[in-house]
């Protein structure tokens, strides 16, 4: 029985296909994954397998909020596996101003992708949560089993609840139908191809863009909030590699946190200072404390990831040092400022 009235009753088998479909394939994480698949040797740990075809979807090809469009695009590619990255994503200030849009767009996209994956008997789906799904008031460090222990921080409750629900959906599909749908929980992501829009960006791309403009226009570089909040940041290429490990090796329905170590927290002031250094900015720096700080910290443990990677024979994962990854992101921004549509 279909859970939505209008769905066609006959599931279509996708087993003969060897397509890995990446929703949100044009975004920050999707483009890092595409880059990895295009450059890593076939058959290597983070490369594609022989005879595997990877398809990276854009919203221009299909609006995943629409279940019929989703059915058509899945019918076209018949994926064997799906990495579900597509989402309405934004930094603290975008979330604060549009809770309903973040809630609804993400609910609709997640429902379409999971339901159509179920109908088409996709072998495995890996979806993406975020550490903001965790309760605001909970004992640190954040670990996978604490997701549903209390309400998320109020600053992004729309996005957080939609993302949390993916975990509930995954369990429901598994419980009732045996589907292998799982999820990962990354911390704050940054890297080449980020969203540098000043209104909707996360802190690193937002501050890179603002520092660039301050240098160009000879104006102060303004950092929002006190600079004191702490975050764990993950480089998009590292996250793409870990995603591929999850796709190949991770067997659970419960999510796994993809993060640098718990003690690798960086303050917003440290981020601003690293950007100032990478940009060679020498002008005045201001902290606008009339703007929100958001959650003070949300330190996540990567103990489960570390243990499972070792047990799978993958060994310990080498994260790119923060300053090296940041410099690469700044350089990407400078090289693409004039030409990239996302800036
Ligand atoms: P992003 O750069 O904003 O990219 C979003 C992607 O989703 C784009 O490919 C976009 O397609 C696609 N998309 C948006 N609305 C769509 C729609 N209605 N239909 C189809 N596709 C749609 O996001 P990201 O930073 O790569 O995030 C990837 C995943 O990581 C998301 O699930 C996000 O929640 C999660 N995450 C991100 C962060 C972070 O700091 N960025 C942290 C934790 C978790 P077009 O570009 O073609 O419009
Ligand atoms: P979060 O990690 O989910 O809270 O989201 P962000 O990546 O947007 O980071 C928010 C933190 O960075 C808050 O403490 C903000 O006050 C601080 N911040 C400082 N300047 C900026 C900025 O220009 N843009 C954004 N998005 N955050 C900023």
Coordinates of C-alpha atoms in Angstrom, one line a residue, residues 87-96 102 106 132 156 159 188 195 199-203:
X87 CA 18.3 20.9 0.8
X88 CA 17.4 24.5 1.5
X89 CA 20.7 25.4 3.4
X90 CA 21.7 28.7 5.0
X91 CA 23.6 30.3 7.8
X92 CA 22.3 31.5 11.1
X93 CA 20.7 34.7 9.8
X94 CA 18.9 33.1 6.8
X95 CA 17.5 30.5 9.2
X96 CA 16.3 33.1 11.7
X102 CA 13.5 26.0 5.8
X106 CA 13.3 20.4 3.4
X132 CA 22.1 21.7 14.6
X156 CA 17.1 27.3 13.3
X159 CA 15.6 23.4 9.4
X188 CA 29.7 23.3 9.7
X195 CA 27.5 29.8 -1.0
X199 CA 22.4 37.3 3.1
X200 CA 22.3 33.5 3.3
X201 CA 25.9 32.3 3.7
X202 CA 27.3 30.4 6.6
X203 CA 30.0 32.1 8.6

